[in-house]
Amino acid sequence: MRFFQVFAHRGGDFKRKKILPNSLRAFEDSYAIGADGVETDICFSQDREPIICHPGLLSPDPPQLTWTEIRRRYPFVPHFNDLLDYLARRPFLSCFLDLKINSEELVEKICNNILETRLADKIFLTTPKKRVRAAGLTADGKLLKFAQKYSQAKSNGRGRIKTHVIDIWPVNMAKTAEKFEPDVISFGWL
């Protein structure tokens, strides 16, 4: 009996196998080696399409491009709907979806899609407890509270959005749990 789960950060073993992070191929590699889930990043393209991408890692940066431009320049960058389709085909794979921008509009879009596809039991929205702008972390636990409230109002029996908050020190977990009511708390640096 296992008492833990293994989640692959952005999927796959990138350097050794030369697999691009946050790609469906990276997620498939993680699934193939027995990971229980993947952690991946989500933000908006310039034309407000939800994309699976960590801002600032490519040049030009996908959030500065339209979805059509991203598809042409970076065919490995999935749209959020591509990730949902992938997860629907992998019944035992879960996902921590790291919100890389502080946007209620993004949360609304992804909550609606998660609920429509009935994948709420497999996906956890993730943010650090606090913003750390110097490290590029602009979303925080308040966005998770918004997701919980929004999804409760929109679910219509299709499940509820799960949340995961990252706290830096384990001594704060009780306060973090009380304040944000997440399904999962992890501690440490991202």
JSON list of C-alpha atoms in Angstrom, two decimals:
[
{"chain": "A", "resi": 1, "resn": "MET", "atom": "CA", "xyz": [0.00, 0.00, 0.00]},
{"chain": "A", "resi": 2, "resn": "ARG", "atom": "CA", "xyz": [1.38, 3.43, -0.99]},
{"chain": "A", "resi": 3, "resn": "PHE", "atom": "CA", "xyz": [1.02, 6.32, 1.42]},
{"chain": "A", "resi": 4, "resn": "PHE", "atom": "CA", "xyz": [2.20, 8.99, -0.98]},
{"chain": "A", "resi": 5, "resn": "GLN", "atom": "CA", "xyz": [1.66, 10.14, -4.55]},
{"chain": "A", "resi": 6, "resn": "VAL", "atom": "CA", "xyz": [4.28, 11.15, -7.07]},
{"chain": "A", "resi": 7, "resn": "PHE", "atom": "CA", "xyz": [3.69, 14.24, -9.20]},
{"chain": "A", "resi": 8, "resn": "ALA", "atom": "CA", "xyz": [6.10, 15.16, -11.99]},
{"chain": "A", "resi": 9, "resn": "HIS", "atom": "CA", "xyz": [6.98, 18.87, -12.11]},
{"chain": "A", "resi": 10, "resn": "ARG", "atom": "CA", "xyz": [6.07, 20.00, -15.64]},
{"chain": "A", "resi": 11, "resn": "GLY", "atom": "CA", "xyz": [6.14, 16.33, -16.65]},
{"chain": "A", "resi": 12, "resn": "GLY", "atom": "CA", "xyz": [8.99, 14.17, -17.96]},
{"chain": "A", "resi": 13, "resn": "ASP", "atom": "CA", "xyz": [12.73, 13.98, -17.63]},
{"chain": "A", "resi": 14, "resn": "PHE", "atom": "CA", "xyz": [13.67, 16.90, -19.84]},
{"chain": "A", "resi": 15, "resn": "LYS", "atom": "CA", "xyz": [17.45, 17.02, -19.98]},
{"chain": "A", "resi": 16, "resn": "ARG", "atom": "CA", "xyz": [18.17, 13.34, -20.45]},
{"chain": "A", "resi": 17, "resn": "LYS", "atom": "CA", "xyz": [15.39, 12.68, -22.95]},
{"chain": "A", "resi": 18, "resn": "LYS", "atom": "CA", "xyz": [15.25, 16.18, -24.45]},
{"chain": "A", "resi": 19, "resn": "ILE", "atom": "CA", "xyz": [11.52, 16.47, -23.79]},
{"chain": "A", "resi": 20, "resn": "LEU", "atom": "CA", "xyz": [10.07, 19.95, -23.59]},
{"chain": "A", "resi": 21, "resn": "PRO", "atom": "CA", "xyz": [8.48, 20.86, -20.21]},
{"chain": "A", "resi": 22, "resn": "ASN", "atom": "CA", "xyz": [4.73, 21.42, -19.97]},
{"chain": "A", "resi": 23, "resn": "SER", "atom": "CA", "xyz": [4.17, 19.47, -23.20]},
{"chain": "A", "resi": 24, "resn": "LEU", "atom": "CA", "xyz": [1.79, 16.57, -23.69]},
{"chain": "A", "resi": 25, "resn": "ARG", "atom": "CA", "xyz": [4.83, 14.42, -24.49]},
{"chain": "A", "resi": 26, "resn": "ALA", "atom": "CA", "xyz": [6.33, 15.30, -21.09]},
{"chain": "A", "resi": 27, "resn": "PHE", "atom": "CA", "xyz": [3.07, 14.36, -19.39]},
{"chain": "A", "resi": 28, "resn": "GLU", "atom": "CA", "xyz": [2.94, 11.07, -21.28]},
{"chain": "A", "resi": 29, "resn": "ASP", "atom": "CA", "xyz": [6.52, 10.32, -20.24]},
{"chain": "A", "resi": 30, "resn": "SER", "atom": "CA", "xyz": [5.55, 10.91, -16.60]},
{"chain": "A", "resi": 31, "resn": "TYR", "atom": "CA", "xyz": [2.49, 8.70, -16.96]},
{"chain": "A", "resi": 32, "resn": "ALA", "atom": "CA", "xyz": [4.56, 5.94, -18.60]},
{"chain": "A", "resi": 33, "resn": "ILE", "atom": "CA", "xyz": [6.98, 5.78, -15.66]},
{"chain": "A", "resi": 34, "resn": "GLY", "atom": "CA", "xyz": [4.13, 5.54, -13.15]},
{"chain": "A", "resi": 35, "resn": "ALA", "atom": "CA", "xyz": [3.64, 9.10, -11.89]},
{"chain": "A", "resi": 36, "resn": "ASP", "atom": "CA", "xyz": [0.28, 9.65, -10.19]},
{"chain": "A", "resi": 37, "resn": "GLY", "atom": "CA", "xyz": [0.06, 13.14, -11.61]},
{"chain": "A", "resi": 38, "resn": "VAL", "atom": "CA", "xyz": [1.73, 16.09, -13.23]},
{"chain": "A", "resi": 39, "resn": "GLU", "atom": "CA", "xyz": [2.21, 19.67, -12.15]},
{"chain": "A", "resi": 40, "resn": "THR", "atom": "CA", "xyz": [1.90, 22.16, -14.95]},
{"chain": "A", "resi": 41, "resn": "ASP", "atom": "CA", "xyz": [1.59, 25.89, -15.46]},
{"chain": "A", "resi": 42, "resn": "ILE", "atom": "CA", "xyz": [-1.28, 27.86, -16.94]},
{"chain": "A", "resi": 43, "resn": "CYS", "atom": "CA", "xyz": [-1.61, 31.44, -18.14]},
{"chain": "A", "resi": 44, "resn": "PHE", "atom": "CA", "xyz": [-3.28, 33.37, -20.96]},
{"chain": "A", "resi": 45, "resn": "SER", "atom": "CA", "xyz": [-2.11, 33.93, -24.50]},
{"chain": "A", "resi": 46, "resn": "GLN", "atom": "CA", "xyz": [-2.30, 37.51, -25.74]},
{"chain": "A", "resi": 47, "resn": "ASP", "atom": "CA", "xyz": [-5.82, 36.86, -27.08]},
{"chain": "A", "resi": 48, "resn": "ARG", "atom": "CA", "xyz": [-6.98, 35.44, -23.70]},
{"chain": "A", "resi": 49, "resn": "GLU", "atom": "CA", "xyz": [-6.80, 31.73, -24.54]},
{"chain": "A", "resi": 50, "resn": "PRO", "atom": "CA", "xyz": [-5.72, 29.53, -21.60]},
{"chain": "A", "resi": 51, "resn": "ILE", "atom": "CA", "xyz": [-2.37, 27.94, -22.45]},
{"chain": "A", "resi": 52, "resn": "ILE", "atom": "CA", "xyz": [-0.15, 25.44, -20.69]},
{"chain": "A", "resi": 53, "resn": "CYS", "atom": "CA", "xyz": [3.01, 27.46, -20.32]},
{"chain": "A", "resi": 54, "resn": "HIS", "atom": "CA", "xyz": [5.35, 28.93, -17.73]},
{"chain": "A", "resi": 55, "resn": "PRO", "atom": "CA", "xyz": [5.76, 32.60, -18.68]},
{"chain": "A", "resi": 56, "resn": "GLY", "atom": "CA", "xyz": [9.28, 33.82, -19.27]},
{"chain": "A", "resi": 57, "resn": "LEU", "atom": "CA", "xyz": [10.90, 30.55, -20.38]},
{"chain": "A", "resi": 58, "resn": "LEU", "atom": "CA", "xyz": [10.69, 31.04, -24.15]},
{"chain": "A", "resi": 59, "resn": "SER", "atom": "CA", "xyz": [11.53, 33.98, -26.39]},
{"chain": "A", "resi": 60, "resn": "PRO", "atom": "CA", "xyz": [9.29, 35.38, -27.63]},
{"chain": "A", "resi": 61, "resn": "ASP", "atom": "CA", "xyz": [7.19, 34.65, -24.58]},
{"chain": "A", "resi": 62, "resn": "PRO", "atom": "CA", "xyz": [3.96, 32.78, -25.49]},
{"chain": "A", "resi": 63, "resn": "PRO", "atom": "CA", "xyz": [1.77, 35.03, -23.28]},
{"chain": "A", "resi": 64, "resn": "GLN", "atom": "CA", "xyz": [2.79, 37.87, -25.60]},
{"chain": "A", "resi": 65, "resn": "LEU", "atom": "CA", "xyz": [1.57, 35.96, -28.67]},
{"chain": "A", "resi": 66, "resn": "THR", "atom": "CA", "xyz": [-1.89, 35.08, -29.97]},
{"chain": "A", "resi": 67, "resn": "TRP", "atom": "CA", "xyz": [-2.98, 31.45, -29.87]},
{"chain": "A", "resi": 68, "resn": "THR", "atom": "CA", "xyz": [-2.55, 31.21, -33.67]},
{"chain": "A", "resi": 69, "resn": "GLU", "atom": "CA", "xyz": [1.02, 32.53, -33.38]},
{"chain": "A", "resi": 70, "resn": "ILE", "atom": "CA", "xyz": [1.79, 30.12, -30.53]},
{"chain": "A", "resi": 71, "resn": "ARG", "atom": "CA", "xyz": [0.53, 27.15, -32.57]},
{"chain": "A", "resi": 72, "resn": "ARG", "atom": "CA", "xyz": [2.72, 28.16, -35.49]},
{"chain": "A", "resi": 73, "resn": "ARG", "atom": "CA", "xyz": [5.88, 29.00, -33.48]},
{"chain": "A", "resi": 74, "resn": "TYR", "atom": "CA", "xyz": [5.57, 26.55, -30.55]},
{"chain": "A", "resi": 75, "resn": "PRO", "atom": "CA", "xyz": [3.48, 23.55, -31.63]},
{"chain": "A", "resi": 76, "resn": "PHE", "atom": "CA", "xyz": [4.40, 21.76, -28.37]},
{"chain": "A", "resi": 77, "resn": "VAL", "atom": "CA", "xyz": [2.61, 24.37, -26.19]},
{"chain": "A", "resi": 78, "resn": "PRO", "atom": "CA", "xyz": [-0.82, 22.90, -25.43]},
{"chain": "A", "resi": 79, "resn": "HIS", "atom": "CA", "xyz": [-4.06, 24.79, -25.15]},
{"chain": "A", "resi": 80, "resn": "PHE", "atom": "CA", "xyz": [-5.83, 24.07, -21.85]},
{"chain": "A", "resi": 81, "resn": "ASN", "atom": "CA", "xyz": [-8.45, 22.06, -23.75]},
{"chain": "A", "resi": 82, "resn": "ASP", "atom": "CA", "xyz": [-5.65, 19.79, -25.07]},
{"chain": "A", "resi": 83, "resn": "LEU", "atom": "CA", "xyz": [-4.65, 19.08, -21.47]},
{"chain": "A", "resi": 84, "resn": "LEU", "atom": "CA", "xyz": [-8.26, 18.32, -20.52]},
{"chain": "A", "resi": 85, "resn": "ASP", "atom": "CA", "xyz": [-8.58, 15.88, -23.44]},
{"chain": "A", "resi": 86, "resn": "TYR", "atom": "CA", "xyz": [-5.33, 14.22, -22.38]},
{"chain": "A", "resi": 87, "resn": "LEU", "atom": "CA", "xyz": [-6.43, 13.88, -18.74]},
{"chain": "A", "resi": 88, "resn": "ALA", "atom": "CA", "xyz": [-9.80, 12.45, -19.81]},
{"chain": "A", "resi": 89, "resn": "ARG", "atom": "CA", "xyz": [-7.92, 9.63, -21.58]},
{"chain": "A", "resi": 90, "resn": "ARG", "atom": "CA", "xyz": [-5.72, 8.90, -18.54]},
{"chain": "A", "resi": 91, "resn": "PRO", "atom": "CA", "xyz": [-8.12, 7.80, -15.78]},
{"chain": "A", "resi": 92, "resn": "PHE", "atom": "CA", "xyz": [-5.44, 7.45, -13.09]},
{"chain": "A", "resi": 93, "resn": "LEU", "atom": "CA", "xyz": [-3.49, 10.65, -13.78]},
{"chain": "A", "resi": 94, "resn": "SER", "atom": "CA", "xyz": [-4.16, 13.82, -11.75]},
{"chain": "A", "resi": 95, "resn": "CYS", "atom": "CA", "xyz": [-2.95, 17.35, -12.32]},
{"chain": "A", "resi": 96, "resn": "PHE", "atom": "CA", "xyz": [-1.79, 20.28, -10.20]},
{"chain": "A", "resi": 97, "resn": "LEU", "atom": "CA", "xyz": [-2.57, 23.32, -12.35]},
{"chain": "A", "resi": 98, "resn": "ASP", "atom": "CA", "xyz": [-0.29, 26.17, -11.23]},
{"chain": "A", "resi": 99, "resn": "LEU", "atom": "CA", "xyz": [-1.94, 29.56, -11.86]},
{"chain": "A", "resi": 100, "resn": "LYS", "atom": "CA", "xyz": [0.87, 31.75, -13.18]},
{"chain": "A", "resi": 101, "resn": "ILE", "atom": "CA", "xyz": [-1.12, 34.97, -13.39]},
{"chain": "A", "resi": 102, "resn": "ASN", "atom": "CA", "xyz": [-3.39, 36.65, -10.88]},
{"chain": "A", "resi": 103, "resn": "SER", "atom": "CA", "xyz": [-6.56, 36.58, -12.98]},
{"chain": "A", "resi": 104, "resn": "GLU", "atom": "CA", "xyz": [-10.12, 35.83, -11.93]},
{"chain": "A", "resi": 105, "resn": "GLU", "atom": "CA", "xyz": [-10.98, 35.70, -15.64]},
{"chain": "A", "resi": 106, "resn": "LEU", "atom": "CA", "xyz": [-8.52, 32.83, -16.10]},
{"chain": "A", "resi": 107, "resn": "VAL", "atom": "CA", "xyz": [-9.94, 31.02, -13.07]},
{"chain": "A", "resi": 108, "resn": "GLU", "atom": "CA", "xyz": [-13.49, 31.40, -14.41]},
{"chain": "A", "resi": 109, "resn": "LYS", "atom": "CA", "xyz": [-12.51, 29.99, -17.82]},
{"chain": "A", "resi": 110, "resn": "ILE", "atom": "CA", "xyz": [-10.65, 27.02, -16.47]},
{"chain": "A", "resi": 111, "resn": "CYS", "atom": "CA", "xyz": [-13.26, 26.25, -13.79]},
{"chain": "A", "resi": 112, "resn": "ASN", "atom": "CA", "xyz": [-15.99, 26.26, -16.44]},
{"chain": "A", "resi": 113, "resn": "ASN", "atom": "CA", "xyz": [-14.00, 23.90, -18.67]},
{"chain": "A", "resi": 114, "resn": "ILE", "atom": "CA", "xyz": [-13.06, 21.58, -15.79]},
{"chain": "A", "resi": 115, "resn": "LEU", "atom": "CA", "xyz": [-16.69, 21.35, -14.66]},
{"chain": "A", "resi": 116, "resn": "GLU", "atom": "CA", "xyz": [-18.02, 20.89, -18.22]},
{"chain": "A", "resi": 117, "resn": "THR", "atom": "CA", "xyz": [-15.62, 18.01, -18.89]},
{"chain": "A", "resi": 118, "resn": "ARG", "atom": "CA", "xyz": [-16.37, 16.50, -15.47]},
{"chain": "A", "resi": 119, "resn": "LEU", "atom": "CA", "xyz": [-12.68, 16.39, -14.54]},
{"chain": "A", "resi": 120, "resn": "ALA", "atom": "CA", "xyz": [-13.00, 18.22, -11.21]},
{"chain": "A", "resi": 121, "resn": "ASP", "atom": "CA", "xyz": [-11.92, 15.12, -9.30]},
{"chain": "A", "resi": 122, "resn": "LYS", "atom": "CA", "xyz": [-8.56, 15.04, -11.16]},
{"chain": "A", "resi": 123, "resn": "ILE", "atom": "CA", "xyz": [-7.41, 18.67, -11.17]},
{"chain": "A", "resi": 124, "resn": "PHE", "atom": "CA", "xyz": [-6.18, 20.86, -8.32]},
{"chain": "A", "resi": 125, "resn": "LEU", "atom": "CA", "xyz": [-5.75, 24.60, -8.86]},
{"chain": "A", "resi": 126, "resn": "THR", "atom": "CA", "xyz": [-2.44, 25.62, -7.29]},
{"chain": "A", "resi": 127, "resn": "THR", "atom": "CA", "xyz": [-0.88, 28.85, -6.01]},
{"chain": "A", "resi": 128, "resn": "PRO", "atom": "CA", "xyz": [1.57, 29.81, -3.33]},
{"chain": "A", "resi": 129, "resn": "LYS", "atom": "CA", "xyz": [-0.02, 31.17, -0.16]},
{"chain": "A", "resi": 130, "resn": "LYS", "atom": "CA", "xyz": [1.47, 34.61, -0.76]},
{"chain": "A", "resi": 131, "resn": "ARG", "atom": "CA", "xyz": [2.62, 36.52, -3.80]},
{"chain": "A", "resi": 132, "resn": "VAL", "atom": "CA", "xyz": [6.36, 36.73, -4.29]},
{"chain": "A", "resi": 133, "resn": "ARG", "atom": "CA", "xyz": [6.69, 39.22, -7.11]},
{"chain": "A", "resi": 134, "resn": "ALA", "atom": "CA", "xyz": [10.51, 39.06, -7.11]},
{"chain": "A", "resi": 135, "resn": "ALA", "atom": "CA", "xyz": [10.23, 35.37, -7.99]},
{"chain": "A", "resi": 136, "resn": "GLY", "atom": "CA", "xyz": [7.52, 35.97, -10.61]},
{"chain": "A", "resi": 137, "resn": "LEU", "atom": "CA", "xyz": [4.75, 34.56, -8.41]},
{"chain": "A", "resi": 138, "resn": "THR", "atom": "CA", "xyz": [1.80, 36.89, -8.94]},
{"chain": "A", "resi": 139, "resn": "ALA", "atom": "CA", "xyz": [-1.09, 34.61, -7.96]},
{"chain": "A", "resi": 140, "resn": "ASP", "atom": "CA", "xyz": [-1.83, 33.73, -4.34]},
{"chain": "A", "resi": 141, "resn": "GLY", "atom": "CA", "xyz": [-4.22, 31.87, -2.07]},
{"chain": "A", "resi": 142, "resn": "LYS", "atom": "CA", "xyz": [-6.92, 34.54, -2.51]},
{"chain": "A", "resi": 143, "resn": "LEU", "atom": "CA", "xyz": [-7.32, 33.32, -6.07]},
{"chain": "A", "resi": 144, "resn": "LEU", "atom": "CA", "xyz": [-7.96, 29.81, -4.75]},
{"chain": "A", "resi": 145, "resn": "LYS", "atom": "CA", "xyz": [-10.70, 31.12, -2.46]},
{"chain": "A", "resi": 146, "resn": "PHE", "atom": "CA", "xyz": [-12.24, 32.82, -5.50]},
{"chain": "A", "resi": 147, "resn": "ALA", "atom": "CA", "xyz": [-12.08, 29.52, -7.44]},
{"chain": "A", "resi": 148, "resn": "GLN", "atom": "CA", "xyz": [-13.81, 27.66, -4.61]},
{"chain": "A", "resi": 149, "resn": "LYS", "atom": "CA", "xyz": [-16.63, 30.20, -4.40]},
{"chain": "A", "resi": 150, "resn": "TYR", "atom": "CA", "xyz": [-17.02, 30.52, -8.17]},
{"chain": "A", "resi": 151, "resn": "SER", "atom": "CA", "xyz": [-17.09, 26.78, -8.80]},
{"chain": "A", "resi": 152, "resn": "GLN", "atom": "CA", "xyz": [-19.58, 26.19, -6.01]},
{"chain": "A", "resi": 153, "resn": "ALA", "atom": "CA", "xyz": [-21.97, 28.63, -7.69]},
{"chain": "A", "resi": 154, "resn": "LYS", "atom": "CA", "xyz": [-21.44, 27.09, -11.16]},
{"chain": "A", "resi": 155, "resn": "SER", "atom": "CA", "xyz": [-21.07, 23.36, -10.48]},
{"chain": "A", "resi": 156, "resn": "ASN", "atom": "CA", "xyz": [-24.69, 22.18, -10.84]},
{"chain": "A", "resi": 157, "resn": "GLY", "atom": "CA", "xyz": [-23.73, 18.81, -9.41]},
{"chain": "A", "resi": 158, "resn": "ARG", "atom": "CA", "xyz": [-20.70, 18.38, -11.71]},
{"chain": "A", "resi": 159, "resn": "GLY", "atom": "CA", "xyz": [-18.23, 18.24, -8.84]},
{"chain": "A", "resi": 160, "resn": "ARG", "atom": "CA", "xyz": [-16.22, 20.98, -7.20]},
{"chain": "A", "resi": 161, "resn": "ILE", "atom": "CA", "xyz": [-12.90, 22.54, -7.96]},
{"chain": "A", "resi": 162, "resn": "LYS", "atom": "CA", "xyz": [-10.10, 21.25, -5.74]},
{"chain": "A", "resi": 163, "resn": "THR", "atom": "CA", "xyz": [-7.34, 23.54, -4.53]},
{"chain": "A", "resi": 164, "resn": "HIS", "atom": "CA", "xyz": [-3.72, 23.16, -3.49]},
{"chain": "A", "resi": 165, "resn": "VAL", "atom": "CA", "xyz": [-1.81, 25.88, -1.66]},
{"chain": "A", "resi": 166, "resn": "ILE", "atom": "CA", "xyz": [1.95, 26.01, -1.19]},
{"chain": "A", "resi": 167, "resn": "ASP", "atom": "CA", "xyz": [3.22, 27.29, 2.14]},
{"chain": "A", "resi": 168, "resn": "ILE", "atom": "CA", "xyz": [6.90, 27.91, 2.71]},
{"chain": "A", "resi": 169, "resn": "TRP", "atom": "CA", "xyz": [7.09, 26.72, 6.32]},
{"chain": "A", "resi": 170, "resn": "PRO", "atom": "CA", "xyz": [5.23, 23.72, 7.78]},
{"chain": "A", "resi": 171, "resn": "VAL", "atom": "CA", "xyz": [4.66, 25.56, 11.07]},
{"chain": "A", "resi": 172, "resn": "ASN", "atom": "CA", "xyz": [2.07, 27.70, 9.30]},
{"chain": "A", "resi": 173, "resn": "MET", "atom": "CA", "xyz": [-0.03, 24.84, 7.94]},
{"chain": "A", "resi": 174, "resn": "ALA", "atom": "CA", "xyz": [-2.83, 25.04, 10.52]},
{"chain": "A", "resi": 175, "resn": "LYS", "atom": "CA", "xyz": [-3.34, 28.75, 9.83]},
{"chain": "A", "resi": 176, "resn": "THR", "atom": "CA", "xyz": [-3.07, 28.15, 6.09]},
{"chain": "A", "resi": 177, "resn": "ALA", "atom": "CA", "xyz": [-5.68, 25.39, 6.28]},
{"chain": "A", "resi": 178, "resn": "GLU", "atom": "CA", "xyz": [-8.05, 27.57, 8.25]},
{"chain": "A", "resi": 179, "resn": "LYS", "atom": "CA", "xyz": [-7.65, 30.59, 5.97]},
{"chain": "A", "resi": 180, "resn": "PHE", "atom": "CA", "xyz": [-7.73, 28.94, 2.52]},
{"chain": "A", "resi": 181, "resn": "GLU", "atom": "CA", "xyz": [-9.51, 25.60, 3.16]},
{"chain": "A", "resi": 182, "resn": "PRO", "atom": "CA", "xyz": [-7.48, 23.80, 0.49]},
{"chain": "A", "resi": 183, "resn": "ASP", "atom": "CA", "xyz": [-7.74, 20.13, -0.37]},
{"chain": "A", "resi": 184, "resn": "VAL", "atom": "CA", "xyz": [-3.96, 19.85, -0.32]},
{"chain": "A", "resi": 185, "resn": "ILE", "atom": "CA", "xyz": [-1.20, 21.84, 1.36]},
{"chain": "A", "resi": 186, "resn": "SER", "atom": "CA", "xyz": [2.43, 21.35, 0.49]},
{"chain": "A", "resi": 187, "resn": "PHE", "atom": "CA", "xyz": [5.39, 23.15, 1.92]},
{"chain": "A", "resi": 188, "resn": "GLY", "atom": "CA", "xyz": [8.74, 24.20, 0.62]},
{"chain": "A", "resi": 189, "resn": "TRP", "atom": "CA", "xyz": [9.90, 26.33, -2.21]},
{"chain": "A", "resi": 190, "resn": "LEU", "atom": "CA", "xyz": [8.27, 25.95, -5.60]}
]
